[in-house]
C-alpha positions as a printed NumPy array, in Angstrom:
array([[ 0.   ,  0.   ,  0.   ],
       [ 1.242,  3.668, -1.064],
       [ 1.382,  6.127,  2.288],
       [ 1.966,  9.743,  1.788],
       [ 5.418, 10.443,  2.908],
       [ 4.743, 12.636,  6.121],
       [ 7.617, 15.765,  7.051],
       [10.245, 14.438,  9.455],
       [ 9.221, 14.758, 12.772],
       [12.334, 15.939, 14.031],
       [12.468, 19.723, 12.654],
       [ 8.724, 19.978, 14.022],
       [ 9.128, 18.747, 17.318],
       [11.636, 21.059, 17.886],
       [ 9.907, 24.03 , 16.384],
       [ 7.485, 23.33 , 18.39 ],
       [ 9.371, 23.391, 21.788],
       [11.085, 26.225, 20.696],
       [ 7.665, 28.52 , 20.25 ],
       [ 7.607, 31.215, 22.201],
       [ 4.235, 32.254, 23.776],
       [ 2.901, 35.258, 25.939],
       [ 0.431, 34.352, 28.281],
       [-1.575, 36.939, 30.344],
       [-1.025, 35.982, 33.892],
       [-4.504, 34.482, 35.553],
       [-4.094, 31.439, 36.441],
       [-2.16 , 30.233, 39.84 ],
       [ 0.449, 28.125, 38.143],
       [ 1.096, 31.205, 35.612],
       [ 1.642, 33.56 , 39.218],
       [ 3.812, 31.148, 40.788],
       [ 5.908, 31.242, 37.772],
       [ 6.164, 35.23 , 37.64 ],
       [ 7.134, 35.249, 41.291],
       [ 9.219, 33.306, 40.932],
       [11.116, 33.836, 37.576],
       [13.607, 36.548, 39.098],
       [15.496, 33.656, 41.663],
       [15.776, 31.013, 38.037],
       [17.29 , 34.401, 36.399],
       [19.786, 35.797, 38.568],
       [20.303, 32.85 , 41.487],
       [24.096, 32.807, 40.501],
       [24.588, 36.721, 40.263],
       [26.768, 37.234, 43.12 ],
       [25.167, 40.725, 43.441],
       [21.718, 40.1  , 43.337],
       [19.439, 40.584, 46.224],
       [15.993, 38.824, 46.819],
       [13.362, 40.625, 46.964],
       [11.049, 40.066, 50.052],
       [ 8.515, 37.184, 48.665],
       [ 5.376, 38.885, 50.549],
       [ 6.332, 42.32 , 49.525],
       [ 6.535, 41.415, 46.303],
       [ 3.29 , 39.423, 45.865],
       [ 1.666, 42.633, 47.093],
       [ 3.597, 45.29 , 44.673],
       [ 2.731, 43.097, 41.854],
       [-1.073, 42.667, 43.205],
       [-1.   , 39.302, 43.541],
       [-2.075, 40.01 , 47.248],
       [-3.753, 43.468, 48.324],
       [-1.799, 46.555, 48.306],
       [-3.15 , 50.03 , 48.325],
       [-1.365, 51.138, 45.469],
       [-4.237, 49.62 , 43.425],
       [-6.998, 50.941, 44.799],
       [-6.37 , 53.675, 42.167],
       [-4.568, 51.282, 39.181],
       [-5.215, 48.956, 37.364],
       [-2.821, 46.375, 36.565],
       [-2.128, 43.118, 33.883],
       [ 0.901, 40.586, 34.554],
       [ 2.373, 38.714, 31.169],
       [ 4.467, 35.889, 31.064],
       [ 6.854, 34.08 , 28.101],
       [ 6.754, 31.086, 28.26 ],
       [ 8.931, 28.633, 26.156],
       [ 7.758, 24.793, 26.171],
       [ 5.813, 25.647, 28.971],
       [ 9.303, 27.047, 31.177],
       [ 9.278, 30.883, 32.102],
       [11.755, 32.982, 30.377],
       [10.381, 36.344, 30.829],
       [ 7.811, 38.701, 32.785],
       [ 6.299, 42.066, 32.622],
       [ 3.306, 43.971, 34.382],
       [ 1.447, 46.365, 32.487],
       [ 0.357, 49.144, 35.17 ],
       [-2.08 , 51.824, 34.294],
       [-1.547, 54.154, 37.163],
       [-4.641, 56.487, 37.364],
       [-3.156, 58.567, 40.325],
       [-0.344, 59.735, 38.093],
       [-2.801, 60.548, 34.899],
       [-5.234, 62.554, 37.551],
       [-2.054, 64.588, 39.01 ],
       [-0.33 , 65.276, 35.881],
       [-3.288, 65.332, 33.721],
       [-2.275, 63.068, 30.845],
       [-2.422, 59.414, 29.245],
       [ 0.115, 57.46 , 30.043],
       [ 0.779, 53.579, 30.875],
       [ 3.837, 52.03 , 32.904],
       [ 5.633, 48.71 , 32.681],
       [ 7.496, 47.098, 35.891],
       [ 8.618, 43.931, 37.002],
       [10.374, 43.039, 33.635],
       [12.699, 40.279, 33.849],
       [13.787, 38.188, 30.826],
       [16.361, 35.817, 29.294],
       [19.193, 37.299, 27.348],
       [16.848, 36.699, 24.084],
       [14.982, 40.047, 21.937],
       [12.138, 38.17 , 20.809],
       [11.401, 37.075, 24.45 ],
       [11.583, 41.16 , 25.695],
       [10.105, 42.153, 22.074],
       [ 6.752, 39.51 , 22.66 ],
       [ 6.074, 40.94 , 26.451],
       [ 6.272, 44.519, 25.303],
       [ 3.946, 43.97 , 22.32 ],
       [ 1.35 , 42.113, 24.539],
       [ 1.684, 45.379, 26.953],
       [ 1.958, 47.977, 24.006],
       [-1.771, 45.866, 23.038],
       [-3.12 , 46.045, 26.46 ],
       [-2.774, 49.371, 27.009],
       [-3.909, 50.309, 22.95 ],
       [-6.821, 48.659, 24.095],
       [-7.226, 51.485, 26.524],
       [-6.466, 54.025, 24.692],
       [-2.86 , 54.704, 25.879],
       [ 0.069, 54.892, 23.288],
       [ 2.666, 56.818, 26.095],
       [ 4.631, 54.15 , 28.043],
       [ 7.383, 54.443, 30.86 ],
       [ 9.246, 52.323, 33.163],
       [10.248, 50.569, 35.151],
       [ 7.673, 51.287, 37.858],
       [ 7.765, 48.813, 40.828],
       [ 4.759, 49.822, 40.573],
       [ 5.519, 53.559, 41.411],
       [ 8.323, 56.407, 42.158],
       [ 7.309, 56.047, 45.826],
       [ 8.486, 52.612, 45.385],
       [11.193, 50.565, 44.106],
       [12.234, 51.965, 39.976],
       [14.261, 52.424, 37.199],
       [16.875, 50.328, 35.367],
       [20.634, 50.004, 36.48 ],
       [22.907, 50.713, 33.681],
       [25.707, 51.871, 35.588],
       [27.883, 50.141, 38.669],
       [26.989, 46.33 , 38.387],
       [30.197, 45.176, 40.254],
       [28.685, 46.117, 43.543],
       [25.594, 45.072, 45.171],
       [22.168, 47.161, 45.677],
       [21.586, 48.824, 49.059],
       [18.223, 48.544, 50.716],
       [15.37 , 48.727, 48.476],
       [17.369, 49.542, 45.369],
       [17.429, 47.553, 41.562],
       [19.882, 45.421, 40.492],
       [19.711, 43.715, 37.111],
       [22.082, 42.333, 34.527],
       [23.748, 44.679, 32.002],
       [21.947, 43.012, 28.906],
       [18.192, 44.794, 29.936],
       [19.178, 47.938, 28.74 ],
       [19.734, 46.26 , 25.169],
       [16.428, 44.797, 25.733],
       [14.339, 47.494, 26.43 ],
       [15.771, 49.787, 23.855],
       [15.496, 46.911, 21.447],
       [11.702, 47.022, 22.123],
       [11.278, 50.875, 21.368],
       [12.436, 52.211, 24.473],
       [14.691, 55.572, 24.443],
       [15.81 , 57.102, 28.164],
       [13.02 , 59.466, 29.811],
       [15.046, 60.586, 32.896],
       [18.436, 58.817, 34.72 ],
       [19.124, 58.845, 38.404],
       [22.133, 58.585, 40.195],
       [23.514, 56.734, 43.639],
       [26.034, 58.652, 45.762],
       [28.206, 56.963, 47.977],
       [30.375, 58.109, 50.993],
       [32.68 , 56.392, 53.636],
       [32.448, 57.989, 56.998],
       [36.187, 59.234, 56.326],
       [34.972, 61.554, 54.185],
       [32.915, 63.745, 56.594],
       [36.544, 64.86 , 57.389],
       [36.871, 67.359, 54.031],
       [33.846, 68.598, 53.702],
       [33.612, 72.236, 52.376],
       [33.74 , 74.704, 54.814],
       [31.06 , 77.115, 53.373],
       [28.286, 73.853, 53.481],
       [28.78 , 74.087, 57.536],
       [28.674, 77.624, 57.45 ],
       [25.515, 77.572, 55.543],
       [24.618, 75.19 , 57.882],
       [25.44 , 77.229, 61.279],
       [23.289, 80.465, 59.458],
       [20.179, 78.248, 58.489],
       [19.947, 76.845, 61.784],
       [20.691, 80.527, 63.747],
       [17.967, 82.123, 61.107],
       [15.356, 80.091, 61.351],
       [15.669, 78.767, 65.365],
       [15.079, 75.217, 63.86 ],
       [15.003, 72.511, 66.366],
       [15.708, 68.896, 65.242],
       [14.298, 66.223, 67.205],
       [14.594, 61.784, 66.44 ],
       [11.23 , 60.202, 65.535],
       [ 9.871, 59.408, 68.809],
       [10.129, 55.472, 69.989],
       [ 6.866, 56.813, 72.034],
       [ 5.037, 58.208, 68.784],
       [ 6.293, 55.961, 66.316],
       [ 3.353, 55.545, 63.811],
       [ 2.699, 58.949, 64.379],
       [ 6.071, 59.971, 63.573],
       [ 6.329, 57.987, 60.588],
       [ 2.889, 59.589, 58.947],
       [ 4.66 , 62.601, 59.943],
       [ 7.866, 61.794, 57.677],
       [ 5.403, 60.54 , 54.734],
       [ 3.426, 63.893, 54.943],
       [ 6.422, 65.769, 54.51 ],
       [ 7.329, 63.483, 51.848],
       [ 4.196, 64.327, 49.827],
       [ 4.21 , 67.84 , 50.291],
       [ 8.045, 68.512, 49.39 ],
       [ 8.017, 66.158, 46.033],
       [ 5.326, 68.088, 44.066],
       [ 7.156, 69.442, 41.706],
       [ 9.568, 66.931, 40.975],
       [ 9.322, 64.734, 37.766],
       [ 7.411, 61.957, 37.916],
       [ 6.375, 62.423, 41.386],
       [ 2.807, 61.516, 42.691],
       [ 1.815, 61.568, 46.486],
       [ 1.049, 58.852, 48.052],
       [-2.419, 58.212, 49.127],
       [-3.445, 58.318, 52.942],
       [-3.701, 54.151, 52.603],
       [-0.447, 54.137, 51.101],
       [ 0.89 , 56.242, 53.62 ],
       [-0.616, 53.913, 56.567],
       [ 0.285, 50.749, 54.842],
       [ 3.912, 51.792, 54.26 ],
       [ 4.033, 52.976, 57.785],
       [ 3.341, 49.873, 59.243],
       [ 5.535, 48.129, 56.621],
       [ 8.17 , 49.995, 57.808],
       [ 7.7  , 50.035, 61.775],
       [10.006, 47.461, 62.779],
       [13.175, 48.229, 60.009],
       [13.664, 52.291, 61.26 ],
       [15.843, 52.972, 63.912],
       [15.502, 56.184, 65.43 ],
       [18.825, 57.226, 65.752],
       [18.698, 57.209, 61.502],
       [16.352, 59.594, 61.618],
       [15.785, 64.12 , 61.948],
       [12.431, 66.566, 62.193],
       [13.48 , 69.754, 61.916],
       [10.943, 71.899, 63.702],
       [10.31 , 75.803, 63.087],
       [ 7.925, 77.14 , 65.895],
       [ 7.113, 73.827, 66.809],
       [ 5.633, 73.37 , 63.217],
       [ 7.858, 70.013, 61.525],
       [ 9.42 , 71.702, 57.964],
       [11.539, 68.865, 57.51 ],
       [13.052, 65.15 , 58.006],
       [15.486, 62.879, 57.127],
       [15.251, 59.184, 56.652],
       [17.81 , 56.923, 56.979],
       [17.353, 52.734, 56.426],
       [20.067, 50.225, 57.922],
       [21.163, 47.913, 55.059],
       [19.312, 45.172, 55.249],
       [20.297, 43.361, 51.784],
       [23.131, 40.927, 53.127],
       [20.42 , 39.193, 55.661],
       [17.829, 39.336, 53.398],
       [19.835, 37.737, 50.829],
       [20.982, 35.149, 53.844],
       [17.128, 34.435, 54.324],
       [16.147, 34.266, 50.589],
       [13.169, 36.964, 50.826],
       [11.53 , 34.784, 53.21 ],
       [10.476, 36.662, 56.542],
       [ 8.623, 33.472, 58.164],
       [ 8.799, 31.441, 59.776],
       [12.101, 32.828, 60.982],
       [13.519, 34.987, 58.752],
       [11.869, 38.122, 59.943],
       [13.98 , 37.477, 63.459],
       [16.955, 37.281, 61.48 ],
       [16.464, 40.071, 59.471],
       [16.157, 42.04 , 62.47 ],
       [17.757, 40.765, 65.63 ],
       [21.127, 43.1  , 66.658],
       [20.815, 45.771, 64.016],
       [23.316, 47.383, 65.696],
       [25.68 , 45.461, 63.555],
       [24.588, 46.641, 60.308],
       [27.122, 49.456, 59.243],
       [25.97 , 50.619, 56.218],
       [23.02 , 52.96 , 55.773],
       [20.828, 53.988, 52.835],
       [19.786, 57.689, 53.221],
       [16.667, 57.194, 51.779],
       [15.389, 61.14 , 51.903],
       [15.859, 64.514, 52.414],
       [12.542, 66.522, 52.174],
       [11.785, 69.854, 53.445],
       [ 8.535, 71.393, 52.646],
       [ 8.07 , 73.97 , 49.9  ],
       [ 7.852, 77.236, 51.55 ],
       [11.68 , 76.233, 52.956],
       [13.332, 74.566, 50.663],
       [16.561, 76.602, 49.033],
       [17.507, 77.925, 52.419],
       [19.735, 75.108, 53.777],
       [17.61 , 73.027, 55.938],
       [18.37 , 69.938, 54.216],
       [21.647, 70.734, 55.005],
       [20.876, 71.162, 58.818],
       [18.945, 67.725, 58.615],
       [21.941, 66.366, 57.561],
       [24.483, 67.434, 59.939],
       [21.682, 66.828, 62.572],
       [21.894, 63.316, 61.811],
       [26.381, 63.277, 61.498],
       [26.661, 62.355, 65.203],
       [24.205, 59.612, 65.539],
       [25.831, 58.495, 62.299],
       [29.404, 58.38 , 64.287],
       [27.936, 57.259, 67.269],
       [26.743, 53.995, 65.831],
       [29.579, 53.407, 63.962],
       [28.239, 53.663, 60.391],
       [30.554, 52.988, 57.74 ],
       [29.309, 53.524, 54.64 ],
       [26.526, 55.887, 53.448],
       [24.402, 55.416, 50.108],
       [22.214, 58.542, 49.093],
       [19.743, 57.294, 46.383],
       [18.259, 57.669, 44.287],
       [18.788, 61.263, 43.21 ],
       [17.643, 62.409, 40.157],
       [19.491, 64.073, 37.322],
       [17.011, 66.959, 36.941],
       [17.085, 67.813, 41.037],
       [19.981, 70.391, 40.628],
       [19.904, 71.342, 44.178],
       [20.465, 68.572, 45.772],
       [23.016, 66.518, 42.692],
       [24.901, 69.728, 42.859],
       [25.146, 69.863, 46.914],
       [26.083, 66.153, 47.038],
       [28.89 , 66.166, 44.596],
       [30.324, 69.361, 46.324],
       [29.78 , 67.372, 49.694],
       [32.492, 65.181, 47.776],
       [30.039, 62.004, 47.852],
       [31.126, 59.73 , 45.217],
       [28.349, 58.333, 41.88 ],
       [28.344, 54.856, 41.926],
       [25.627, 53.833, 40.135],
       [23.138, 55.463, 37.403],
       [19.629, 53.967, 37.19 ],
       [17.438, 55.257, 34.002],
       [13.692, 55.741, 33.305],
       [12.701, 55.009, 29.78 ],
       [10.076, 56.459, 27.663],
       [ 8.05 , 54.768, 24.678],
       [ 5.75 , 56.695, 22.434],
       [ 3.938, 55.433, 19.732],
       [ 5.078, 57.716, 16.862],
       [ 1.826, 57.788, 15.046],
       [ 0.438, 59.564, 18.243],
       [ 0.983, 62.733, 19.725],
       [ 3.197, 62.318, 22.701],
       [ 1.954, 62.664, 26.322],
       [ 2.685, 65.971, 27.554],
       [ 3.893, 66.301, 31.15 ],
       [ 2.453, 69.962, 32.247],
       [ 3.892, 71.246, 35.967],
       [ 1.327, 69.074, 38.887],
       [-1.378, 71.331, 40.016]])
């Protein structure tokens, strides 16, 4: 009997295993894999830092977060004979379109294989998504906002992150301009060793000494008494003295109590200033203990154990992340984040800090780039913000916040 002579298996079976597919995240398996892409990706980076599994299920939405009580959000996965090779979230923030009065959708999250058509495929299925909506204007990385963790390293991989900073490999630059992305805005890490204090300019302390004498400002700790209060306190300032700085949107009063409670148990006081005019706070200063070598030693996990780890004798962490320096608008340009900081010197000294990380600062905040490299503080790492705007559509304009 004749048979039709069918195509060699071979070739076809392998094509097939080969096929690439993006998948909209919905299904439990589909999560698991997104969550836990980043460890199969980077396990063997000796400068990669977990993030902390719970934190991140709720930054992604996976588990409630106030963040998206105003935004709506859409995971993707690539998957490649049914293995993950790449991730994305698709975040349409309507916070930041209400405050800056414009159209735009973010991307966060992204991890991916060293492979173009895997980074190409998750930022066509997030280019569709947010078409679908309306929204051509696209920036990132967002995880998920400003307020939180963002922006892509592309400068200073030999060293790892501090607290609640990106790391990622050199090749996801290539990606993500590969898929359409150009650079929005780039922010910058400074660095200083406690040595340093030693040459500072003499005119920043004298600006210092007549800020302080001007203005009778008294700087207090947070208060181990008031602590929640305290820590509202620091986020109000925070929200006032951002709102004019790109990109920035407040946080809302859920975000503020969730993130205060989040961060109860990792701020010392002694890392901390409120400068106080007339018994009115103006101003405060935030600093974090690195945390990244135990949380790396735990693996993100905080239970059952790891959260005793992570914080038992902090007192032995010597590195600090100066997270922020905000002073409200009516004071700002006069030196007071100056005073914060020398406010804060002899706790620094008396704890026996180390090292000193001030991030991230961007490149358009003159004042304080420009104070920090005078200070003598060294760049150590760059970080960039990327845009990506349909060119058959007028670009999203980004008028001054009202």
């Amino acid at each position: 009997m004749c048979q039709t002579k069918g195509p060699a298996p071979g070739p076809l079976r392998l094509l097939r295993m080969n096929a690439l597919r993006i998948v909209p995240v919905t299904e439990r398996r589909h999560w698991r894999q997104f969550l836990e892409l980043p460890w199969t990706l980077h396990r063997n980076d000796p400068q990669w830092v977990p993030p902390l599994r719970r934190q991140q299920e709720e930054l992604v939405g996976y588990r409630y977060h106030p963040f998206y009580d105003q935004a709506q959000r859409q995971a993707f996965l690539a998957l490649r004979d049914g293995q993950a090779v790449g991730r994305v979230l698709a975040i349409l923030n309507h916070a930041h379109n209400r405050f800056h009065r414009e159209q735009r959708g973010f991307f966060g999250f992204f991890e991916s294989v060293d492979d173009t058509e895997v980074a190409q495929g998750l930022f066509a299925a997030v280019r569709e998504w947010f078409a679908a909506r309306g929204i051509t204007a696209i920036r990132g990385p967002m995880n998920p906002s400003m307020n939180y963790e963002c922006g892509l390293l592309i400068e200073g991989f030999d060293t790892p992150p501090f607290f609640m900073m990106t790391h990622n490999p050199p090749y996801y630059q290539r990606l993500i301009e590969a898929s359409g992305f150009q650079k929005a805005e780039d922010m910058v890490a400074f660095w200083g060793h406690i040595d340093m204090l030693q040459t500072l300019d003499s005119k920043l302390a004298f600006i210092t000494e007549e800020c302080r004498s001007r203005f009778q400002i008294r700087l207090r700790r947070m208060d181990r008494r008031q602590f929640m209060r305290d820590v509202e306190l620091f986020l109000d300032i925070y929200n006032k003295a951002l709102v004019g700085t790109w990109g920035f949107v407040p946080l809302s009063e859920a975000e503020v109590k969730h993130m205060a409670r989040a961060m109860r148990y990792l701020i010392v006081p002694e890392m901390t200033t409120i400068a106080e005019i007339d018994g009115r706070p103006v101003g405060a200063q935030l600093g974090l203990l690195d945390y990244n070598p135990r949380i790396k030693a735990i693996d993100g996990r905080l239970f059952p154990f790891g959260f005793f780890r992570l914080l038992w004798n902090k007192r032995a962490i010597k590195r600090v992340r100066l997270l922020s320096t905000n002073v409200i608008p009516e004071y700002q340009k006069w030196g007071i984040g100056l005073v914060l900081a020398a406010g804060l010197l002899p706790e620094v000294r008396a704890w026996g800090i180390q090292e000193a990380e001030f991030s991230w600062v961007l490149e358009s905040n003159k004042l304080s780039y420009g104070t920090l490299k005078r200070g003598g503080a060294k760049i150590t790492k760059k970080y960039r913000i990327f845009d990506s705007v349909d060119p058959s559509q007028p670009a999203a304009s980004t008028p001054s916040p009202h």
